[in-house]
JSON list of C-alpha atoms and ligand atoms in Angstrom, two decimals:
[
{"chain": "Z", "resi": 1, "resn": "MET", "atom": "CA", "xyz": [214.82, -106.45, 125.13]},
{"chain": "Z", "resi": 2, "resn": "LEU", "atom": "CA", "xyz": [215.65, -107.79, 121.60]},
{"chain": "Z", "resi": 3, "resn": "ARG", "atom": "CA", "xyz": [217.52, -111.04, 121.77]},
{"chain": "Z", "resi": 4, "resn": "GLU", "atom": "CA", "xyz": [220.09, -109.76, 119.21]},
{"chain": "Z", "resi": 5, "resn": "ILE", "atom": "CA", "xyz": [221.19, -107.27, 121.81]},
{"chain": "Z", "resi": 6, "resn": "ASP", "atom": "CA", "xyz": [224.37, -108.13, 123.57]},
{"chain": "Z", "resi": 7, "resn": "ARG", "atom": "CA", "xyz": [224.77, -105.07, 126.12]},
{"chain": "Z", "resi": 8, "resn": "VAL", "atom": "CA", "xyz": [223.46, -101.43, 126.79]},
{"chain": "Z", "resi": 9, "resn": "LEU", "atom": "CA", "xyz": [226.35, -99.34, 126.45]},
{"chain": "Z", "resi": 10, "resn": "ILE", "atom": "CA", "xyz": [224.65, -95.95, 127.05]},
{"chain": "Z", "resi": 11, "resn": "ASP", "atom": "CA", "xyz": [221.29, -95.91, 128.43]},
{"chain": "Z", "resi": 12, "resn": "ARG", "atom": "CA", "xyz": [218.17, -93.53, 127.30]},
{"chain": "Z", "resi": 13, "resn": "SER", "atom": "CA", "xyz": [218.47, -91.32, 130.46]},
{"chain": "Z", "resi": 14, "resn": "ARG", "atom": "CA", "xyz": [222.16, -90.89, 130.10]},
{"chain": "Z", "resi": 15, "resn": "ILE", "atom": "CA", "xyz": [221.47, -90.06, 126.43]},
{"chain": "Z", "resi": 16, "resn": "ALA", "atom": "CA", "xyz": [218.67, -87.46, 127.21]},
{"chain": "Z", "resi": 17, "resn": "ARG", "atom": "CA", "xyz": [220.90, -85.81, 129.87]},
{"chain": "Z", "resi": 18, "resn": "ARG", "atom": "CA", "xyz": [223.78, -85.42, 127.59]},
{"chain": "Z", "resi": 19, "resn": "VAL", "atom": "CA", "xyz": [221.93, -84.41, 124.53]},
{"chain": "Z", "resi": 20, "resn": "GLY", "atom": "CA", "xyz": [220.16, -81.63, 126.56]},
{"chain": "Z", "resi": 21, "resn": "GLU", "atom": "CA", "xyz": [223.53, -80.20, 127.74]},
{"chain": "Z", "resi": 22, "resn": "MET", "atom": "CA", "xyz": [224.75, -80.48, 124.37]},
{"chain": "Z", "resi": 23, "resn": "GLY", "atom": "CA", "xyz": [221.78, -78.53, 122.85]},
{"chain": "Z", "resi": 24, "resn": "GLU", "atom": "CA", "xyz": [222.13, -75.69, 125.55]},
{"chain": "Z", "resi": 25, "resn": "GLN", "atom": "CA", "xyz": [226.07, -75.42, 125.09]},
{"chain": "Z", "resi": 26, "resn": "ILE", "atom": "CA", "xyz": [225.90, -75.37, 121.32]},
{"chain": "Z", "resi": 27, "resn": "ALA", "atom": "CA", "xyz": [223.12, -72.74, 121.49]},
{"chain": "Z", "resi": 28, "resn": "ARG", "atom": "CA", "xyz": [225.32, -70.50, 123.90]},
{"chain": "Z", "resi": 29, "resn": "ASP", "atom": "CA", "xyz": [228.42, -71.11, 121.72]},
{"chain": "Z", "resi": 30, "resn": "ILE", "atom": "CA", "xyz": [226.42, -70.17, 118.38]},
{"chain": "Z", "resi": 31, "resn": "GLU", "atom": "CA", "xyz": [225.03, -67.07, 120.20]},
{"chain": "Z", "resi": 32, "resn": "SER", "atom": "CA", "xyz": [228.42, -65.86, 121.15]},
{"chain": "Z", "resi": 33, "resn": "GLU", "atom": "CA", "xyz": [229.63, -66.47, 117.63]},
{"chain": "Z", "resi": 34, "resn": "ILE", "atom": "CA", "xyz": [226.65, -64.34, 116.45]},
{"chain": "Z", "resi": 35, "resn": "ALA", "atom": "CA", "xyz": [227.59, -61.63, 118.91]},
{"chain": "Z", "resi": 36, "resn": "GLY", "atom": "CA", "xyz": [231.14, -61.50, 117.74]},
{"chain": "Z", "resi": 37, "resn": "HIS", "atom": "CA", "xyz": [230.37, -61.47, 114.17]},
{"chain": "Z", "resi": 38, "resn": "PRO", "atom": "CA", "xyz": [228.63, -58.31, 112.67]},
{"chain": "Z", "resi": 39, "resn": "VAL", "atom": "CA", "xyz": [226.35, -59.21, 109.68]},
{"chain": "Z", "resi": 40, "resn": "ALA", "atom": "CA", "xyz": [226.08, -57.24, 106.31]},
{"chain": "Z", "resi": 41, "resn": "PRO", "atom": "CA", "xyz": [224.04, -55.71, 105.32]},
{"chain": "Z", "resi": 42, "resn": "ALA", "atom": "CA", "xyz": [223.92, -54.03, 108.81]},
{"chain": "Z", "resi": 43, "resn": "GLY", "atom": "CA", "xyz": [220.59, -54.96, 110.62]},
{"chain": "Z", "resi": 44, "resn": "ALA", "atom": "CA", "xyz": [220.14, -58.01, 108.60]},
{"chain": "Z", "resi": 45, "resn": "GLU", "atom": "CA", "xyz": [219.04, -61.04, 110.92]},
{"chain": "Z", "resi": 46, "resn": "PRO", "atom": "CA", "xyz": [221.78, -63.75, 111.45]},
{"chain": "Z", "resi": 47, "resn": "ARG", "atom": "CA", "xyz": [220.83, -67.16, 109.83]},
{"chain": "Z", "resi": 48, "resn": "VAL", "atom": "CA", "xyz": [221.35, -70.36, 111.87]},
{"chain": "Z", "resi": 49, "resn": "VAL", "atom": "CA", "xyz": [221.14, -73.39, 109.82]},
{"chain": "Z", "resi": 50, "resn": "LEU", "atom": "CA", "xyz": [221.43, -76.90, 111.09]},
{"chain": "Z", "resi": 51, "resn": "VAL", "atom": "CA", "xyz": [222.76, -79.49, 108.66]},
{"chain": "Z", "resi": 52, "resn": "PRO", "atom": "CA", "xyz": [221.92, -83.17, 109.97]},
{"chain": "Z", "resi": 53, "resn": "ILE", "atom": "CA", "xyz": [223.57, -86.02, 107.92]},
{"chain": "Z", "resi": 54, "resn": "LEU", "atom": "CA", "xyz": [221.01, -88.56, 107.41]},
{"chain": "Z", "resi": 55, "resn": "THR", "atom": "CA", "xyz": [219.99, -91.24, 108.18]},
{"chain": "Z", "resi": 56, "resn": "GLY", "atom": "CA", "xyz": [222.11, -91.88, 111.29]},
{"chain": "Z", "resi": 57, "resn": "SER", "atom": "CA", "xyz": [221.42, -88.60, 112.81]},
{"chain": "Z", "resi": 58, "resn": "LEU", "atom": "CA", "xyz": [217.64, -88.95, 112.64]},
{"chain": "Z", "resi": 59, "resn": "VAL", "atom": "CA", "xyz": [217.03, -89.43, 116.25]},
{"chain": "Z", "resi": 60, "resn": "PHE", "atom": "CA", "xyz": [219.80, -87.30, 117.67]},
{"chain": "Z", "resi": 61, "resn": "VAL", "atom": "CA", "xyz": [219.02, -84.24, 115.83]},
{"chain": "Z", "resi": 62, "resn": "ALA", "atom": "CA", "xyz": [215.37, -84.41, 116.51]},
{"chain": "Z", "resi": 63, "resn": "ASP", "atom": "CA", "xyz": [216.08, -84.60, 120.33]},
{"chain": "Z", "resi": 64, "resn": "LEU", "atom": "CA", "xyz": [218.79, -81.86, 120.01]},
{"chain": "Z", "resi": 65, "resn": "ILE", "atom": "CA", "xyz": [217.02, -79.24, 118.29]},
{"chain": "Z", "resi": 66, "resn": "ARG", "atom": "CA", "xyz": [214.39, -79.10, 120.83]},
{"chain": "Z", "resi": 67, "resn": "ARG", "atom": "CA", "xyz": [217.04, -78.34, 123.41]},
{"chain": "Z", "resi": 68, "resn": "MET", "atom": "CA", "xyz": [218.39, -75.33, 121.21]},
{"chain": "Z", "resi": 69, "resn": "PRO", "atom": "CA", "xyz": [216.44, -72.36, 122.19]},
{"chain": "Z", "resi": 70, "resn": "LEU", "atom": "CA", "xyz": [217.56, -70.41, 118.97]},
{"chain": "Z", "resi": 71, "resn": "LYS", "atom": "CA", "xyz": [215.77, -69.25, 115.77]},
{"chain": "Z", "resi": 72, "resn": "LEU", "atom": "CA", "xyz": [217.14, -71.98, 113.31]},
{"chain": "Z", "resi": 73, "resn": "SER", "atom": "CA", "xyz": [216.28, -73.73, 110.13]},
{"chain": "Z", "resi": 74, "resn": "VAL", "atom": "CA", "xyz": [217.23, -77.29, 109.01]},
{"chain": "Z", "resi": 75, "resn": "GLN", "atom": "CA", "xyz": [218.58, -78.43, 105.66]},
{"chain": "Z", "resi": 76, "resn": "LEU", "atom": "CA", "xyz": [218.91, -82.22, 105.43]},
{"chain": "Z", "resi": 77, "resn": "MET", "atom": "CA", "xyz": [221.66, -84.13, 103.67]},
{"chain": "Z", "resi": 78, "resn": "THR", "atom": "CA", "xyz": [222.08, -87.95, 103.17]},
{"chain": "Z", "resi": 79, "resn": "VAL", "atom": "CA", "xyz": [225.25, -89.79, 103.03]},
{"chain": "Z", "resi": 80, "resn": "SER", "atom": "CA", "xyz": [225.87, -93.56, 102.94]},
{"chain": "Z", "resi": 81, "resn": "SER", "atom": "CA", "xyz": [229.11, -95.32, 103.78]},
{"chain": "Z", "resi": 82, "resn": "TYR", "atom": "CA", "xyz": [227.98, -98.74, 105.33]},
{"chain": "Z", "resi": 83, "resn": "PRO", "atom": "CA", "xyz": [225.96, -100.40, 102.38]},
{"chain": "Z", "resi": 84, "resn": "GLY", "atom": "CA", "xyz": [224.55, -103.89, 103.41]},
{"chain": "Z", "resi": 85, "resn": "LYS", "atom": "CA", "xyz": [225.84, -106.14, 106.09]},
{"chain": "Z", "resi": 86, "resn": "THR", "atom": "CA", "xyz": [229.09, -104.60, 107.04]},
{"chain": "Z", "resi": 87, "resn": "THR", "atom": "CA", "xyz": [230.78, -102.94, 109.79]},
{"chain": "Z", "resi": 88, "resn": "GLN", "atom": "CA", "xyz": [233.50, -101.56, 107.80]},
{"chain": "Z", "resi": 89, "resn": "SER", "atom": "CA", "xyz": [233.06, -97.92, 106.28]},
{"chain": "Z", "resi": 90, "resn": "GLN", "atom": "CA", "xyz": [233.24, -98.39, 102.43]},
{"chain": "Z", "resi": 91, "resn": "GLY", "atom": "CA", "xyz": [234.01, -94.97, 101.74]},
{"chain": "Z", "resi": 92, "resn": "VAL", "atom": "CA", "xyz": [231.33, -91.95, 101.48]},
{"chain": "Z", "resi": 93, "resn": "THR", "atom": "CA", "xyz": [228.67, -91.47, 98.83]},
{"chain": "Z", "resi": 94, "resn": "LEU", "atom": "CA", "xyz": [226.49, -88.38, 98.75]},
{"chain": "Z", "resi": 95, "resn": "GLN", "atom": "CA", "xyz": [222.93, -89.16, 97.88]},
{"chain": "Z", "resi": 96, "resn": "GLY", "atom": "CA", "xyz": [221.12, -86.07, 96.37]},
{"chain": "Z", "resi": 97, "resn": "GLU", "atom": "CA", "xyz": [222.68, -82.79, 96.75]},
{"chain": "Z", "resi": 98, "resn": "MET", "atom": "CA", "xyz": [224.63, -80.78, 99.22]},
{"chain": "Z", "resi": 99, "resn": "PRO", "atom": "CA", "xyz": [222.68, -78.16, 100.92]},
{"chain": "Z", "resi": 100, "resn": "ARG", "atom": "CA", "xyz": [223.43, -74.97, 99.39]},
{"chain": "Z", "resi": 101, "resn": "GLY", "atom": "CA", "xyz": [223.27, -71.19, 100.04]},
{"chain": "Z", "resi": 102, "resn": "LEU", "atom": "CA", "xyz": [225.17, -71.42, 103.28]},
{"chain": "Z", "resi": 103, "resn": "ALA", "atom": "CA", "xyz": [227.31, -68.28, 102.63]},
{"chain": "Z", "resi": 104, "resn": "GLY", "atom": "CA", "xyz": [227.16, -65.98, 105.77]},
{"chain": "Z", "resi": 105, "resn": "ALA", "atom": "CA", "xyz": [225.12, -68.51, 107.77]},
{"chain": "Z", "resi": 106, "resn": "HIS", "atom": "CA", "xyz": [226.07, -69.87, 111.20]},
{"chain": "Z", "resi": 107, "resn": "VAL", "atom": "CA", "xyz": [226.23, -73.68, 110.29]},
{"chain": "Z", "resi": 108, "resn": "LEU", "atom": "CA", "xyz": [225.89, -76.66, 112.80]},
{"chain": "Z", "resi": 109, "resn": "VAL", "atom": "CA", "xyz": [226.38, -80.05, 111.06]},
{"chain": "Z", "resi": 110, "resn": "VAL", "atom": "CA", "xyz": [225.19, -82.99, 113.21]},
{"chain": "Z", "resi": 111, "resn": "ASP", "atom": "CA", "xyz": [226.19, -86.59, 112.84]},
{"chain": "Z", "resi": 112, "resn": "ASP", "atom": "CA", "xyz": [225.69, -89.82, 114.93]},
{"chain": "Z", "resi": 113, "resn": "ILE", "atom": "CA", "xyz": [229.07, -90.94, 115.15]},
{"chain": "Z", "resi": 114, "resn": "LEU", "atom": "CA", "xyz": [232.87, -89.96, 114.08]},
{"chain": "Z", "resi": 115, "resn": "ASP", "atom": "CA", "xyz": [234.41, -93.28, 112.95]},
{"chain": "Z", "resi": 116, "resn": "SER", "atom": "CA", "xyz": [237.03, -93.02, 110.12]},
{"chain": "Z", "resi": 117, "resn": "GLY", "atom": "CA", "xyz": [236.44, -89.26, 109.69]},
{"chain": "Z", "resi": 118, "resn": "ARG", "atom": "CA", "xyz": [235.64, -89.70, 105.97]},
{"chain": "Z", "resi": 119, "resn": "THR", "atom": "CA", "xyz": [232.20, -88.36, 106.10]},
{"chain": "Z", "resi": 120, "resn": "LEU", "atom": "CA", "xyz": [232.69, -85.42, 108.06]},
{"chain": "Z", "resi": 121, "resn": "GLY", "atom": "CA", "xyz": [236.05, -84.56, 106.55]},
{"chain": "Z", "resi": 122, "resn": "MET", "atom": "CA", "xyz": [234.03, -84.34, 103.29]},
{"chain": "Z", "resi": 123, "resn": "VAL", "atom": "CA", "xyz": [231.32, -82.40, 104.68]},
{"chain": "Z", "resi": 124, "resn": "ARG", "atom": "CA", "xyz": [233.38, -79.95, 106.59]},
{"chain": "Z", "resi": 125, "resn": "ARG", "atom": "CA", "xyz": [235.60, -79.34, 103.34]},
{"chain": "Z", "resi": 126, "resn": "GLU", "atom": "CA", "xyz": [232.36, -78.73, 101.21]},
{"chain": "Z", "resi": 127, "resn": "ILE", "atom": "CA", "xyz": [230.60, -76.47, 103.60]},
{"chain": "Z", "resi": 128, "resn": "GLU", "atom": "CA", "xyz": [233.81, -74.47, 104.41]},
{"chain": "Z", "resi": 129, "resn": "GLY", "atom": "CA", "xyz": [234.03, -73.66, 100.51]},
{"chain": "Z", "resi": 130, "resn": "GLN", "atom": "CA", "xyz": [230.70, -72.07, 100.78]},
{"chain": "Z", "resi": 131, "resn": "ARG", "atom": "CA", "xyz": [232.15, -69.41, 103.18]},
{"chain": "Z", "resi": 132, "resn": "PRO", "atom": "CA", "xyz": [229.68, -69.73, 106.11]},
{"chain": "Z", "resi": 133, "resn": "ALA", "atom": "CA", "xyz": [230.07, -67.18, 108.95]},
{"chain": "Z", "resi": 134, "resn": "SER", "atom": "CA", "xyz": [230.88, -70.01, 111.15]},
{"chain": "Z", "resi": 135, "resn": "LEU", "atom": "CA", "xyz": [230.78, -73.65, 110.96]},
{"chain": "Z", "resi": 136, "resn": "ARG", "atom": "CA", "xyz": [230.66, -76.18, 113.99]},
{"chain": "Z", "resi": 137, "resn": "LEU", "atom": "CA", "xyz": [230.45, -79.93, 113.95]},
{"chain": "Z", "resi": 138, "resn": "ALA", "atom": "CA", "xyz": [228.49, -82.02, 116.62]},
{"chain": "Z", "resi": 139, "resn": "VAL", "atom": "CA", "xyz": [228.54, -85.71, 116.97]},
{"chain": "Z", "resi": 140, "resn": "LEU", "atom": "CA", "xyz": [226.93, -87.85, 119.70]},
{"chain": "Z", "resi": 141, "resn": "LEU", "atom": "CA", "xyz": [229.66, -90.55, 119.50]},
{"chain": "Z", "resi": 142, "resn": "ARG", "atom": "CA", "xyz": [233.37, -90.40, 118.78]},
{"chain": "Z", "resi": 143, "resn": "LYS", "atom": "CA", "xyz": [235.13, -93.76, 118.54]},
{"chain": "Z", "resi": 144, "resn": "ARG", "atom": "CA", "xyz": [238.51, -94.08, 120.01]},
{"chain": "Z", "resi": 145, "resn": "LEU", "atom": "CA", "xyz": [240.11, -96.18, 117.12]},
{"chain": "Z", "resi": 146, "resn": "ALA", "atom": "CA", "xyz": [242.07, -99.07, 118.32]},
{"chain": "Z", "resi": 147, "resn": "GLY", "atom": "CA", "xyz": [244.07, -99.45, 114.98]},
{"chain": "Z", "resi": 148, "resn": "GLY", "atom": "CA", "xyz": [245.80, -95.93, 114.97]},
{"chain": "Z", "resi": 149, "resn": "PRO", "atom": "CA", "xyz": [244.69, -92.63, 113.72]},
{"chain": "Z", "resi": 150, "resn": "ARG", "atom": "CA", "xyz": [241.48, -91.64, 111.89]},
{"chain": "Z", "resi": 151, "resn": "ALA", "atom": "CA", "xyz": [241.98, -92.24, 108.10]},
{"chain": "Z", "resi": 152, "resn": "VAL", "atom": "CA", "xyz": [240.78, -88.54, 107.86]},
{"chain": "Z", "resi": 153, "resn": "ASP", "atom": "CA", "xyz": [241.72, -86.25, 110.70]},
{"chain": "Z", "resi": 154, "resn": "VAL", "atom": "CA", "xyz": [238.74, -83.85, 111.10]},
{"chain": "Z", "resi": 155, "resn": "SER", "atom": "CA", "xyz": [237.99, -81.49, 114.11]},
{"chain": "Z", "resi": 156, "resn": "VAL", "atom": "CA", "xyz": [234.56, -81.80, 115.66]},
{"chain": "Z", "resi": 157, "resn": "GLU", "atom": "CA", "xyz": [233.53, -79.02, 118.25]},
{"chain": "Z", "resi": 158, "resn": "HIS", "atom": "CA", "xyz": [230.87, -80.98, 120.24]},
{"chain": "Z", "resi": 159, "resn": "VAL", "atom": "CA", "xyz": [231.11, -84.54, 121.36]},
{"chain": "Z", "resi": 160, "resn": "GLY", "atom": "CA", "xyz": [228.46, -86.55, 123.33]},
{"chain": "Z", "resi": 161, "resn": "PHE", "atom": "CA", "xyz": [230.44, -89.54, 124.45]},
{"chain": "Z", "resi": 162, "resn": "ASP", "atom": "CA", "xyz": [233.66, -91.07, 123.60]},
{"chain": "Z", "resi": 163, "resn": "ILE", "atom": "CA", "xyz": [233.47, -94.77, 123.09]},
{"chain": "Z", "resi": 164, "resn": "GLU", "atom": "CA", "xyz": [235.66, -97.84, 122.59]},
{"chain": "Z", "resi": 165, "resn": "ASP", "atom": "CA", "xyz": [236.25, -99.10, 119.04]},
{"chain": "Z", "resi": 166, "resn": "GLU", "atom": "CA", "xyz": [233.03, -101.33, 118.63]},
{"chain": "Z", "resi": 167, "resn": "PHE", "atom": "CA", "xyz": [230.10, -101.43, 116.52]},
{"chain": "Z", "resi": 168, "resn": "VAL", "atom": "CA", "xyz": [227.03, -99.97, 118.10]},
{"chain": "Z", "resi": 169, "resn": "VAL", "atom": "CA", "xyz": [223.54, -99.68, 117.20]},
{"chain": "Z", "resi": 170, "resn": "GLY", "atom": "CA", "xyz": [220.33, -97.96, 118.47]},
{"chain": "Z", "resi": 171, "resn": "TYR", "atom": "CA", "xyz": [219.20, -94.16, 118.85]},
{"chain": "Z", "resi": 172, "resn": "GLY", "atom": "CA", "xyz": [219.58, -93.75, 115.03]},
{"chain": "Z", "resi": 173, "resn": "LEU", "atom": "CA", "xyz": [222.42, -95.90, 114.44]},
{"chain": "Z", "resi": 174, "resn": "ASP", "atom": "CA", "xyz": [221.93, -99.10, 112.27]},
{"chain": "Z", "resi": 175, "resn": "PHE", "atom": "CA", "xyz": [223.31, -102.23, 111.14]},
{"chain": "Z", "resi": 176, "resn": "ASP", "atom": "CA", "xyz": [222.24, -103.08, 107.76]},
{"chain": "Z", "resi": 177, "resn": "GLY", "atom": "CA", "xyz": [219.42, -100.64, 108.10]},
{"chain": "Z", "resi": 178, "resn": "TYR", "atom": "CA", "xyz": [218.04, -101.85, 111.20]},
{"chain": "Z", "resi": 179, "resn": "TYR", "atom": "CA", "xyz": [218.01, -101.15, 115.03]},
{"chain": "Z", "resi": 180, "resn": "ARG", "atom": "CA", "xyz": [217.69, -97.48, 114.62]},
{"chain": "Z", "resi": 181, "resn": "ASN", "atom": "CA", "xyz": [214.75, -97.34, 116.75]},
{"chain": "Z", "resi": 182, "resn": "LEU", "atom": "CA", "xyz": [216.34, -98.75, 119.89]},
{"chain": "Z", "resi": 183, "resn": "PRO", "atom": "CA", "xyz": [216.07, -96.12, 122.52]},
{"chain": "Z", "resi": 184, "resn": "ASP", "atom": "CA", "xyz": [219.39, -97.15, 124.01]},
{"chain": "Z", "resi": 185, "resn": "ILE", "atom": "CA", "xyz": [223.04, -97.35, 122.34]},
{"chain": "Z", "resi": 186, "resn": "VAL", "atom": "CA", "xyz": [223.82, -101.03, 122.34]},
{"chain": "Z", "resi": 187, "resn": "THR", "atom": "CA", "xyz": [226.18, -103.74, 121.12]},
{"chain": "Z", "resi": 188, "resn": "LEU", "atom": "CA", "xyz": [224.71, -106.70, 119.18]},
{"chain": "Z", "resi": 189, "resn": "ARG", "atom": "CA", "xyz": [225.60, -110.30, 119.56]},
{"chain": "Z", "resi": 190, "resn": "ALA", "atom": "CA", "xyz": [228.39, -111.54, 117.38]},
{"chain": "Z", "resi": 191, "resn": "GLU", "atom": "CA", "xyz": [226.16, -114.14, 115.51]},
{"chain": "Z", "resi": 192, "resn": "GLN", "atom": "CA", "xyz": [224.32, -111.08, 114.03]},
{"chain": "Z", "resi": 193, "resn": "PHE", "atom": "CA", "xyz": [227.38, -110.27, 111.99]},
{"chain": "Z", "resi": 194, "resn": "ALA", "atom": "CA", "xyz": [228.13, -113.83, 110.84]},
{"chain": "Z", "resi": 195, "resn": "SER", "atom": "CA", "xyz": [226.56, -114.30, 107.25]},
{"chain": "Z", "resi": 196, "resn": "PRO", "atom": "CA", "xyz": [228.01, -115.48, 104.27]},
{"chain": "Z", "resi": 197, "resn": "GLY", "atom": "CA", "xyz": [230.50, -112.96, 102.42]},
{"chain": "Z", "resi": 198, "resn": "THR", "atom": "CA", "xyz": [230.67, -110.56, 105.25]},
{"chain": "Z", "resi": 199, "resn": "GLY", "atom": "CA", "xyz": [233.56, -109.94, 107.99]},
{"chain": "Z", "resi": 200, "resn": "THR", "atom": "CA", "xyz": [233.01, -110.02, 111.64]},
{"chain": "Z", "resi": 201, "resn": "PRO", "atom": "CA", "xyz": [233.18, -106.60, 113.34]},
{"chain": "Z", "resi": 202, "resn": "ALA", "atom": "CA", "xyz": [236.75, -105.41, 114.14]},
{"chain": "E", "resi": 301, "resn": "IMP", "atom": "P1", "xyz": [233.09, -92.34, 109.18]},
{"chain": "E", "resi": 301, "resn": "IMP", "atom": "O1", "xyz": [232.97, -91.60, 107.70]},
{"chain": "E", "resi": 301, "resn": "IMP", "atom": "O2", "xyz": [233.92, -93.71, 108.98]},
{"chain": "E", "resi": 301, "resn": "IMP", "atom": "O3", "xyz": [233.53, -91.40, 110.19]},
{"chain": "E", "resi": 301, "resn": "IMP", "atom": "O4", "xyz": [231.59, -92.85, 109.55]},
{"chain": "E", "resi": 301, "resn": "IMP", "atom": "C1", "xyz": [230.59, -92.10, 109.81]},
{"chain": "E", "resi": 301, "resn": "IMP", "atom": "C2", "xyz": [229.44, -92.90, 109.63]},
{"chain": "E", "resi": 301, "resn": "IMP", "atom": "O5", "xyz": [229.54, -94.54, 109.47]},
{"chain": "E", "resi": 301, "resn": "IMP", "atom": "C3", "xyz": [228.27, -92.75, 110.77]},
{"chain": "E", "resi": 301, "resn": "IMP", "atom": "O6", "xyz": [227.69, -91.46, 110.31]},
{"chain": "E", "resi": 301, "resn": "IMP", "atom": "C4", "xyz": [227.72, -93.76, 110.71]},
{"chain": "E", "resi": 301, "resn": "IMP", "atom": "O7", "xyz": [226.34, -93.85, 109.96]},
{"chain": "E", "resi": 301, "resn": "IMP", "atom": "C5", "xyz": [228.41, -94.97, 110.38]},
{"chain": "E", "resi": 301, "resn": "IMP", "atom": "N1", "xyz": [228.96, -95.74, 111.55]},
{"chain": "E", "resi": 301, "resn": "IMP", "atom": "C6", "xyz": [230.24, -95.72, 111.89]},
{"chain": "E", "resi": 301, "resn": "IMP", "atom": "N2", "xyz": [230.44, -96.38, 113.08]},
{"chain": "E", "resi": 301, "resn": "IMP", "atom": "C7", "xyz": [229.38, -96.95, 113.48]},
{"chain": "E", "resi": 301, "resn": "IMP", "atom": "C8", "xyz": [228.86, -97.98, 114.38]},
{"chain": "E", "resi": 301, "resn": "IMP", "atom": "O8", "xyz": [229.61, -98.28, 115.23]},
{"chain": "E", "resi": 301, "resn": "IMP", "atom": "N3", "xyz": [227.51, -98.29, 114.19]},
{"chain": "E", "resi": 301, "resn": "IMP", "atom": "C9", "xyz": [226.65, -97.82, 113.25]},
{"chain": "E", "resi": 301, "resn": "IMP", "atom": "N4", "xyz": [227.07, -96.90, 112.36]},
{"chain": "E", "resi": 301, "resn": "IMP", "atom": "C10", "xyz": [228.46, -96.61, 112.35]},
{"chain": "E", "resi": 302, "resn": "MG", "atom": "MG1", "xyz": [224.85, -95.62, 109.23]}
]
């Protein structure tokens, strides 16, 4: 185990179990969405498009899609909200383009964690504006915020785990770009956050 790790919050076997359940549940939900939503022109094949938000959802989405027995395509988008050594969201910046051509598609947005809600609030609004046939949001983690309501109140249809308000890394989640490759979701020792000019985690 890396010496920077404080403790394992959710281990790889719990993650695998939950991600499997989520993939199967989401696939069932999208299938019933399709059944209740006739496509025009008649006979056209319904389109299912996954929109993973990079970089944090990298590992989660790779596991999730393999548990979704559906014909689907993937359109990536990249967002950055934590530049450098900070554990406070600095606002959302879209890197590159939003996925386009989602009108009439059944869209599933996938992110690693719901924190302030700024990222998913922005993405939900943008994609809704394209008039998809249906839109669902899935996150592996949702933080219970200690300091009151989320900055942006966004509804998320699928949640893997609710966690307390602490900074976590692993399974795709990073601190300053590192630790995404850890197979478990862990907290870091406090010294990791202590460097000149940056705060300690809330
Ligand atoms: P939001 O826009 O504040 O909801 O933040 C969402 C993004 O911030 C996530 O997609 C993560 O990339 C990042 N984030 C939020 N909390 C954590 C954390 O505890 N560890 C690592 N990244 C986090
Ligand atoms: Mg991140």
